[in-house]
Coordinates of C-alpha atoms and ligand atoms in Angstrom, one line a residue:
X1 CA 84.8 -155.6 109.7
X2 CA 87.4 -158.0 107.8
X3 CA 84.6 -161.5 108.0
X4 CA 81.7 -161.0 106.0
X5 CA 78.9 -163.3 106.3
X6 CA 78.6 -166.1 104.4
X7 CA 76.9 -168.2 106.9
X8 CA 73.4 -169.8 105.3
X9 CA 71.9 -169.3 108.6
X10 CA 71.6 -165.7 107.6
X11 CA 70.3 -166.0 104.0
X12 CA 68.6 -162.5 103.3
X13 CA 70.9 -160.9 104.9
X14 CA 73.2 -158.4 104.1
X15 CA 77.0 -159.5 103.5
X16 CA 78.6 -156.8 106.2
X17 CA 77.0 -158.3 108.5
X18 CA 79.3 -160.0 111.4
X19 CA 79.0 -163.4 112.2
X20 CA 79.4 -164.1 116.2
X21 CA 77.6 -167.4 116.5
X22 CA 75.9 -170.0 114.8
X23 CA 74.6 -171.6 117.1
X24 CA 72.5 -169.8 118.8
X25 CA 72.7 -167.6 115.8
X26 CA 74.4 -164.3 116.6
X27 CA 74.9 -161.3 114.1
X28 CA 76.1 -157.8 114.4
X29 CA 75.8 -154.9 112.0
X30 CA 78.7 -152.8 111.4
X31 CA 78.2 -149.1 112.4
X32 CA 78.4 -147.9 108.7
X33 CA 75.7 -150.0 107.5
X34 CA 73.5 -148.2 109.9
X35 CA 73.7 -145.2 108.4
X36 CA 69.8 -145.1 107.4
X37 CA 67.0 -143.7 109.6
X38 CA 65.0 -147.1 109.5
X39 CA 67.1 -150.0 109.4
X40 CA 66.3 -152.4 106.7
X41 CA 65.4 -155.7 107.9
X42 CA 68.3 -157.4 105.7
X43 CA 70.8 -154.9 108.3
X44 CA 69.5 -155.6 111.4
X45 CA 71.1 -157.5 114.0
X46 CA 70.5 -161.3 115.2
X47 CA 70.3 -162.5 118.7
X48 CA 69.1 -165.9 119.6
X49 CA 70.0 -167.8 122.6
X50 CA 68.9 -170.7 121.7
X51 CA 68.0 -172.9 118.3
X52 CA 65.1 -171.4 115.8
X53 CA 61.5 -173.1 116.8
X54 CA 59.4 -174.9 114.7
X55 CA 58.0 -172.2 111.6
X56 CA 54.3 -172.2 112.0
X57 CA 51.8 -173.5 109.3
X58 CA 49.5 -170.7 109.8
X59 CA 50.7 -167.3 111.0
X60 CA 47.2 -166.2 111.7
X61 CA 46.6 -169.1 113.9
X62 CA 49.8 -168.0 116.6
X63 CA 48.2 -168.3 119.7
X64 CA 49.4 -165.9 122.7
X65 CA 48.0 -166.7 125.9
X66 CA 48.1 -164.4 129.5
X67 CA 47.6 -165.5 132.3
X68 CA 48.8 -165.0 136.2
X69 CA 47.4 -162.3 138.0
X70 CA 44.6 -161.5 135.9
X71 CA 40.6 -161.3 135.9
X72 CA 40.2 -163.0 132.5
X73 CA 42.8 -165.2 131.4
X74 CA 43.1 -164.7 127.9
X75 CA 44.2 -167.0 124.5
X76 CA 43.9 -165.1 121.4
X77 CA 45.2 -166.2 117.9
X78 CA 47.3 -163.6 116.3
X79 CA 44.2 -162.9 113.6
X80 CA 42.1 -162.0 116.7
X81 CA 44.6 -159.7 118.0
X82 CA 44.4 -158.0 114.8
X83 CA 41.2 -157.3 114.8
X84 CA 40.2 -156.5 118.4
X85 CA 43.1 -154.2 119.7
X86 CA 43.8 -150.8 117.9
X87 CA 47.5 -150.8 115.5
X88 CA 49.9 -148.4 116.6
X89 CA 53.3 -147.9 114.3
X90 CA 56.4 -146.2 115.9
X91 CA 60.3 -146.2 114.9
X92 CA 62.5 -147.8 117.4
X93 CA 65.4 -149.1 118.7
X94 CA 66.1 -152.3 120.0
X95 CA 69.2 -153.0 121.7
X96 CA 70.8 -156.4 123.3
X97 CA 71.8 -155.8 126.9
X98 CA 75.2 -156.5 126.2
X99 CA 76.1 -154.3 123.4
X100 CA 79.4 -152.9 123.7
X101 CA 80.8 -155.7 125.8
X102 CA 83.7 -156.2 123.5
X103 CA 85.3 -152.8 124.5
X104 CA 85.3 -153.7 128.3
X105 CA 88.8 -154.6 130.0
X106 CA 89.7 -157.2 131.1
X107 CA 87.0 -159.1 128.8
X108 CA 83.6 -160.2 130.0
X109 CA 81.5 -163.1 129.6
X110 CA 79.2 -163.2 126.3
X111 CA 79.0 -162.4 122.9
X112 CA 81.6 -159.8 121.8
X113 CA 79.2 -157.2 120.6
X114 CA 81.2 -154.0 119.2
X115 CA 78.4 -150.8 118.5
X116 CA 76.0 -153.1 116.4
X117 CA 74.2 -155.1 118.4
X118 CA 71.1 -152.7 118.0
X119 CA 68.8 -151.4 115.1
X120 CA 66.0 -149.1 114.7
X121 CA 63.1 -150.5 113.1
X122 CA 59.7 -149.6 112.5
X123 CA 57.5 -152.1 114.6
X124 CA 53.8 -152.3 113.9
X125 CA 51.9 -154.2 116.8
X126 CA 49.3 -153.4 119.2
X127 CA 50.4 -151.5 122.7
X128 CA 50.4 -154.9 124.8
X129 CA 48.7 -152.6 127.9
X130 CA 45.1 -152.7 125.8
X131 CA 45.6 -156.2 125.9
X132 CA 46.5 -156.4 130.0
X133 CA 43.8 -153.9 130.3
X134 CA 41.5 -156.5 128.5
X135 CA 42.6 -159.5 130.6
X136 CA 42.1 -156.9 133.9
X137 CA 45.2 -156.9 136.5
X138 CA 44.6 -157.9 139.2
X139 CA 46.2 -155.6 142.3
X140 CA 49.0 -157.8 142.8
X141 CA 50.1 -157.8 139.3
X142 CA 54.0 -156.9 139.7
X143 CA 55.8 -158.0 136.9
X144 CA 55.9 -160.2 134.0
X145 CA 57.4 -163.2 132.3
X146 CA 58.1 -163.8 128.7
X147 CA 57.8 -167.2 127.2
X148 CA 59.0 -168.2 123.7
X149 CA 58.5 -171.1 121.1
X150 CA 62.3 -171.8 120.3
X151 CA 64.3 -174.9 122.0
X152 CA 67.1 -174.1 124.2
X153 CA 70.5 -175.0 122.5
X154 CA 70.6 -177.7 123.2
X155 CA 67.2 -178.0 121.3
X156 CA 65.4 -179.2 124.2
X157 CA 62.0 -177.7 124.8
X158 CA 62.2 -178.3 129.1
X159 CA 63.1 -175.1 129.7
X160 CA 63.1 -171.7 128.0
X161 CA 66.5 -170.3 126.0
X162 CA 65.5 -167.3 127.7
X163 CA 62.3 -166.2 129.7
X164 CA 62.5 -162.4 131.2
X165 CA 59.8 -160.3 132.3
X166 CA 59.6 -156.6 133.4
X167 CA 57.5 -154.2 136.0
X168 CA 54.0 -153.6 134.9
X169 CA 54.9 -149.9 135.0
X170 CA 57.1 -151.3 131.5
X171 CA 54.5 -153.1 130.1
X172 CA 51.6 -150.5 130.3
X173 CA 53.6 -147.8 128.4
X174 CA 52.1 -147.6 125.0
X175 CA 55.3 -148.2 122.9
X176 CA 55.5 -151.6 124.3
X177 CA 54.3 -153.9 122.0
X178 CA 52.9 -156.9 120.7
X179 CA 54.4 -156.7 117.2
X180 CA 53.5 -158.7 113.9
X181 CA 55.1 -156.4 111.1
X182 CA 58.3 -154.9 110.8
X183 CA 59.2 -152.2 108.3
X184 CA 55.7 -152.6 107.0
X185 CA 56.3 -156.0 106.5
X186 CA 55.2 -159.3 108.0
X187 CA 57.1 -159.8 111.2
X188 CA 60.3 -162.1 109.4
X189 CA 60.3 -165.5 111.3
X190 CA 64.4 -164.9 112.5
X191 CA 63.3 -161.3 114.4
X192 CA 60.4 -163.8 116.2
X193 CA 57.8 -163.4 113.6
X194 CA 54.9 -163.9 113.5
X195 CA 54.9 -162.2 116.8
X196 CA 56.9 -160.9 119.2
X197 CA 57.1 -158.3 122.2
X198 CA 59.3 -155.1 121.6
X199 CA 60.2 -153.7 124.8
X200 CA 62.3 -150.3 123.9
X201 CA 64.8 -148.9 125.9
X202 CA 65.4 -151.9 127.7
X203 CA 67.9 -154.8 127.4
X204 CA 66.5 -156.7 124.0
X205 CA 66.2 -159.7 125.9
X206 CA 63.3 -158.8 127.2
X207 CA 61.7 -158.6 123.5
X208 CA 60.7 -161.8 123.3
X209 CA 60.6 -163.6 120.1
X210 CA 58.1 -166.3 118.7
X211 CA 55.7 -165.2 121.6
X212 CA 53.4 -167.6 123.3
X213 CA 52.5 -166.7 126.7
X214 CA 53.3 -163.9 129.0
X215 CA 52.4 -164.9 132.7
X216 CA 51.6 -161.9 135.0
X217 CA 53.3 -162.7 138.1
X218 CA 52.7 -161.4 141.7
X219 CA 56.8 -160.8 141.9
X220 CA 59.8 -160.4 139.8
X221 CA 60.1 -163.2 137.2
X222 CA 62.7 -165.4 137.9
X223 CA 63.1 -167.4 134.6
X224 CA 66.7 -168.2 132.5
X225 CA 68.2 -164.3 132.4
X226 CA 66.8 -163.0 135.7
X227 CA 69.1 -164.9 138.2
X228 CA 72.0 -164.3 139.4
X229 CA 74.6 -162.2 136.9
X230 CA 72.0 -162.0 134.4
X231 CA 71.6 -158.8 133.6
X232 CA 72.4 -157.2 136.5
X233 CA 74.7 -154.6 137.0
X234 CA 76.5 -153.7 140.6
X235 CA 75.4 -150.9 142.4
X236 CA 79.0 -149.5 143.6
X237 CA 81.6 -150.1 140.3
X238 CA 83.9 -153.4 141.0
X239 CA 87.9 -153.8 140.2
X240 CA 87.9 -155.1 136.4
X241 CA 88.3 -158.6 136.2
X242 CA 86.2 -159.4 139.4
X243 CA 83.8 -162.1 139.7
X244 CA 81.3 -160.1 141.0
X245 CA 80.1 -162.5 144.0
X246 CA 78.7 -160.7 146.9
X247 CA 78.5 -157.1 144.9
X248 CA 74.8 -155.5 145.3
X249 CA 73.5 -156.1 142.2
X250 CA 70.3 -154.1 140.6
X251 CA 68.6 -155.1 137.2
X252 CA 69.5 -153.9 134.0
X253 CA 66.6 -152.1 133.0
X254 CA 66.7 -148.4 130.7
X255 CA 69.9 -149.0 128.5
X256 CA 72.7 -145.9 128.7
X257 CA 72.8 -143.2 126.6
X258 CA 74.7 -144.2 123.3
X259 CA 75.9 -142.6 119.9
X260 CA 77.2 -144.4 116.9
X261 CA 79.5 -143.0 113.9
X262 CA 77.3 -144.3 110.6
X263 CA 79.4 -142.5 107.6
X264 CA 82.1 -142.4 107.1
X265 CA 83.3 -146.4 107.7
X266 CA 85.7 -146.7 109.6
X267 CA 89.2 -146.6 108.2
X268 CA 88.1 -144.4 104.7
X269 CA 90.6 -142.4 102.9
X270 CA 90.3 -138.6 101.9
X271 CA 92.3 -137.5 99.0
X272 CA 95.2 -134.9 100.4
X273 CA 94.0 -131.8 101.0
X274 CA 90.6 -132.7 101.9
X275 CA 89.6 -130.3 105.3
X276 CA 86.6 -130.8 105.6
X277 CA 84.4 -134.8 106.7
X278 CA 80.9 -134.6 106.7
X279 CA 80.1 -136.9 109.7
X280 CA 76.6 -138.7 110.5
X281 CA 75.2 -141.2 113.0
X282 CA 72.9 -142.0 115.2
X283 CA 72.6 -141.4 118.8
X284 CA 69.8 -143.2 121.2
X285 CA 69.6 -143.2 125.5
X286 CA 67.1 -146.2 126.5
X287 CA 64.0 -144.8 128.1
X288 CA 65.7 -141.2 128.0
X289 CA 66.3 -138.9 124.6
X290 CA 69.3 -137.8 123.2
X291 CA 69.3 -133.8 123.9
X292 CA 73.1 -133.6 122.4
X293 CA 76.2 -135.6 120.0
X294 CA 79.3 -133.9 119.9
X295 CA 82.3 -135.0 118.2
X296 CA 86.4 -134.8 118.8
X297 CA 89.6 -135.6 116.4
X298 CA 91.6 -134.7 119.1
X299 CA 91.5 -137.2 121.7
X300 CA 88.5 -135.1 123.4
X301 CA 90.7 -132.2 123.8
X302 CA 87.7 -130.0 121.5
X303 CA 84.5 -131.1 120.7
X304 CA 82.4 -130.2 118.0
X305 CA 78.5 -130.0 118.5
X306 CA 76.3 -132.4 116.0
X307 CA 72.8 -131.5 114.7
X308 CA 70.3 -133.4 116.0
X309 CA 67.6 -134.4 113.5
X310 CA 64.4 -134.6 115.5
X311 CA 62.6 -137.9 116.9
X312 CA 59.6 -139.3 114.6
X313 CA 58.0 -140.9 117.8
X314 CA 60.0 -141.9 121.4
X315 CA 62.2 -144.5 121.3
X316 CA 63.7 -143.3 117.6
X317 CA 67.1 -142.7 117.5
X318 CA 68.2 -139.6 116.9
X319 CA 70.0 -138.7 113.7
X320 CA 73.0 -136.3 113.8
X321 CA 75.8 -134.8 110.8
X322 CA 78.3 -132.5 111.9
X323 CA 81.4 -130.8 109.5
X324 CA 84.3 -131.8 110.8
X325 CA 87.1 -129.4 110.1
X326 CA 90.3 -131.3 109.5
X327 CA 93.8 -128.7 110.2
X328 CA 95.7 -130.7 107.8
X329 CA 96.8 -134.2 105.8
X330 CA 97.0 -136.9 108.4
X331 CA 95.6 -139.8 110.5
X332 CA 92.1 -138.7 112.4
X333 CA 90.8 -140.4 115.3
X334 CA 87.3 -139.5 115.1
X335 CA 85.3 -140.1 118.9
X336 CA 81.4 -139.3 119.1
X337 CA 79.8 -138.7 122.5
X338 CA 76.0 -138.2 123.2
X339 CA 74.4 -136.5 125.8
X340 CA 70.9 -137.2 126.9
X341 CA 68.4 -135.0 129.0
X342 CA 69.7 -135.8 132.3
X343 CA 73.1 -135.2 131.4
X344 CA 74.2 -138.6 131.4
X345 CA 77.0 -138.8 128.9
X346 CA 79.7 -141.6 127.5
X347 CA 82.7 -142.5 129.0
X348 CA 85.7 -142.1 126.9
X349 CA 87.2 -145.3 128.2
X350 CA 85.1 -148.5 129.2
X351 CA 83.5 -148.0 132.9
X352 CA 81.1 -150.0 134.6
X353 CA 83.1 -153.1 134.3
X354 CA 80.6 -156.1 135.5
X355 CA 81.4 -159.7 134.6
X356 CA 78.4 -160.3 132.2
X357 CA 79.6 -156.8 130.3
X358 CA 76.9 -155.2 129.8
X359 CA 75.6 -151.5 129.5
X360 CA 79.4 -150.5 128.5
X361 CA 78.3 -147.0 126.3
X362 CA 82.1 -146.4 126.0
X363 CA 82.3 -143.7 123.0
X364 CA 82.6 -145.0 119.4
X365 CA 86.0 -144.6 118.1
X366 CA 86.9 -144.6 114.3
X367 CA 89.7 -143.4 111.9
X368 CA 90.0 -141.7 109.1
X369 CA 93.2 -140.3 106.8
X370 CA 93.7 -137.7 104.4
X371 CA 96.3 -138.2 101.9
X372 CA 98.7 -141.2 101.7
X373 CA 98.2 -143.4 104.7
X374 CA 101.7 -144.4 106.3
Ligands
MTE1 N1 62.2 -166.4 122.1 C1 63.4 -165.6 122.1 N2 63.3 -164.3 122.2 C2 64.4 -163.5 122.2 C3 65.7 -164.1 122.2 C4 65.7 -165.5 122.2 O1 66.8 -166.1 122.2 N3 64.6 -166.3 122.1 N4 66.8 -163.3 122.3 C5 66.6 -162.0 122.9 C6 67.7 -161.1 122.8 S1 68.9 -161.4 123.9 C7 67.7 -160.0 121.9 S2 69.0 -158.9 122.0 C8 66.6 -159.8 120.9 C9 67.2 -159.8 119.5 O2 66.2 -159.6 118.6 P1 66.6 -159.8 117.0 O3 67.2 -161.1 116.8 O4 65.3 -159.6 116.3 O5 67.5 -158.7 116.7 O6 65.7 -160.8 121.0 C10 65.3 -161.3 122.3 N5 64.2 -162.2 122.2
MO2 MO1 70.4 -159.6 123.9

């Protein structure tokens, strides 16, 4: 990446980090800065879709209110949260819905994510099903809806920058969660501290930041990012460049399987001779695991199969190296493809065009030379 940031917005942050918005702020992280099993919090990646709220006085005093189709409506301040529902700490990844759009052809609408608009964090929270269970769903509880504290961009607080919401199968898996720390620390205010959902495996849209009230609906939510294009993906693939109108449409929910190249950065230089590259990465597959990474300087011709560290919970991302033998001095397209459990596996050119681009898992491409570059 040749634009480091020096944007204020993202003071605390780490340099390498990509700068594709200011307002709403928008960040990527550059495959080789996450290279670490637990991304730090100065790494990870930025999405807002609309201005930053007001910071609160009190973090303990965060209110998150449910309501809808339950027996008890509930209002709980984030101190009473604490205390009444059981902590629960698991690595994982969260991912925006559109990472990988940049690679799709002819381009599609939104932020030109490359590989980094996802991290892997270690979120500390309480599962947000003991607190459903608590409130009691009612038989017609479907689906919910996620409401946030930030202003749209144009800074008015009518309507929501974003409010998504998921099926209650979703949000009654354990993993999702009401999180208030991150990386053992308090949950910073730009990743939607004090509290926010994280919702794994699914578009990070519906991890709603600066949390204040999820409303358990009777039907699917149809707030700002359900309608329409929003992610949604068409059913039967559509010609490239489409607009998509009258193509069945189903939501965007697990995210494709996915691997990244970590180390070495992308264009590095081996001193002649070298015939041997260490590789590493990461690999991840939305609600699915990772079962293999393989890897191919020869245009996919041969692969090479990667070792797979194993998973500290679900929803990690798996770590993989691999030796890469190199036959001689030379320019090396290195390509890394994962594999997950149902045999799902990345294209080696975009597919799935749709013209919100997301869900493109095309493989990760990167170069490398030993000896003199020409
Ligand atoms: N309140 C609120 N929550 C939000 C958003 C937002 O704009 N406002 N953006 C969503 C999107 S699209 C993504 S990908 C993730 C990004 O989380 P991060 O900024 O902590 O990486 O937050 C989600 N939660
Ligand atoms: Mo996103």
């Amino acid at each position: 990446m040749d634009q480091p940031n020096k944007s204020p917005e993202l003071d605390g942050k780490d340099r390498g980090l990509f700068l594709l918005g200011r307002q709403p702020l928008v960040a990527e992280t550059p495959e080789e800065l996450l290279d670490e099993a637990t991304t730090p919090i100065s790494r990870f990646f930025v999405r807002n879709n609309g201005l930053m709220p007001e910071p609160p006085a009190n973090a303990e005093e965060w209110s998150l209110s449910i309501d809808g189709e339950v027996e008890r409506p509930l209002r709980l301040t984030l101190a009473e949260l604490k205390r009444r529902f059981p902590h629960k700490t698991f690595r994982m990844v969260l991912e925006c819905g559109g990472n990988g759009r940049s690679f799709f052809e002819p381009k599609a609408e939104g932020n030109p994510w490359t590989n980094g608009g996802a991290g892997c964090a270690e979120w500390t929270g309480i599962s947000l099903g003991d607190v459903l269970r608590e409130a009691g769903l009612k038989d017609s509880a479907l689906y919910t809806a996620h409401y946030g504290a930030d202003p749209d961009k144009t800074g008015s607080y009518d309507t929501p920058s974003i409010s998504r919401g998921m099926r209650i199968g979703k949000a009654l898996d354990e993993h999702t969660l009401l999180a208030f720390a991150m990386n053992g620390e308090a949950l910073p205010f730009l990743h939607g501290g004090p509290l926010r959902l994280v919702v794994p495996g699914w578009p990070g849209s519906l991890s709603q930041k600066w949390l204040t009230r999820i409303w358990i609906r009777d039907r699917e939510h149809d707030g700002p990012g359900m309608q329409g294009l929003s992610y949604r993906l068409p059913i039967h693939p559509i010609p490239p460049g489409s607009d998509g109108k009258g193509a069945e449409l189903r939501i965007l929910e697990s995210m494709p399987v996915r691997s990244i190249v970590s180390f070495p950065a992308d264009g590095s230089l081996y001193p002649s001779g070298t015939r041997r590259i260490a590789v590493r990465g990461a690999a991840w597959a939305g609600d699915d695991v990772v079962t293999r990474v393989d890897l191919s300087i020869d245009g996919g011709a041969t692969w090479v199969e990667a070792a797979l560290e194993p998973l500290r919970n679900r929803y990690d991302w798996a770590r993989w190296s691999a030796s890469l033998a190199v036959p001689g001095d030379g320019a090396y397209e290195i390509m890394a493809r994962a594999t997950d459990s149902k045999g799902n596996t990345q294209p080696l050119r975009a597919a799935g065009w749709n013209p919100n681009g997301y869900g493109c898992n095309v493989v990760h491409r990167m170069t490398v030379t030993v000896g003199t570059a020409i």
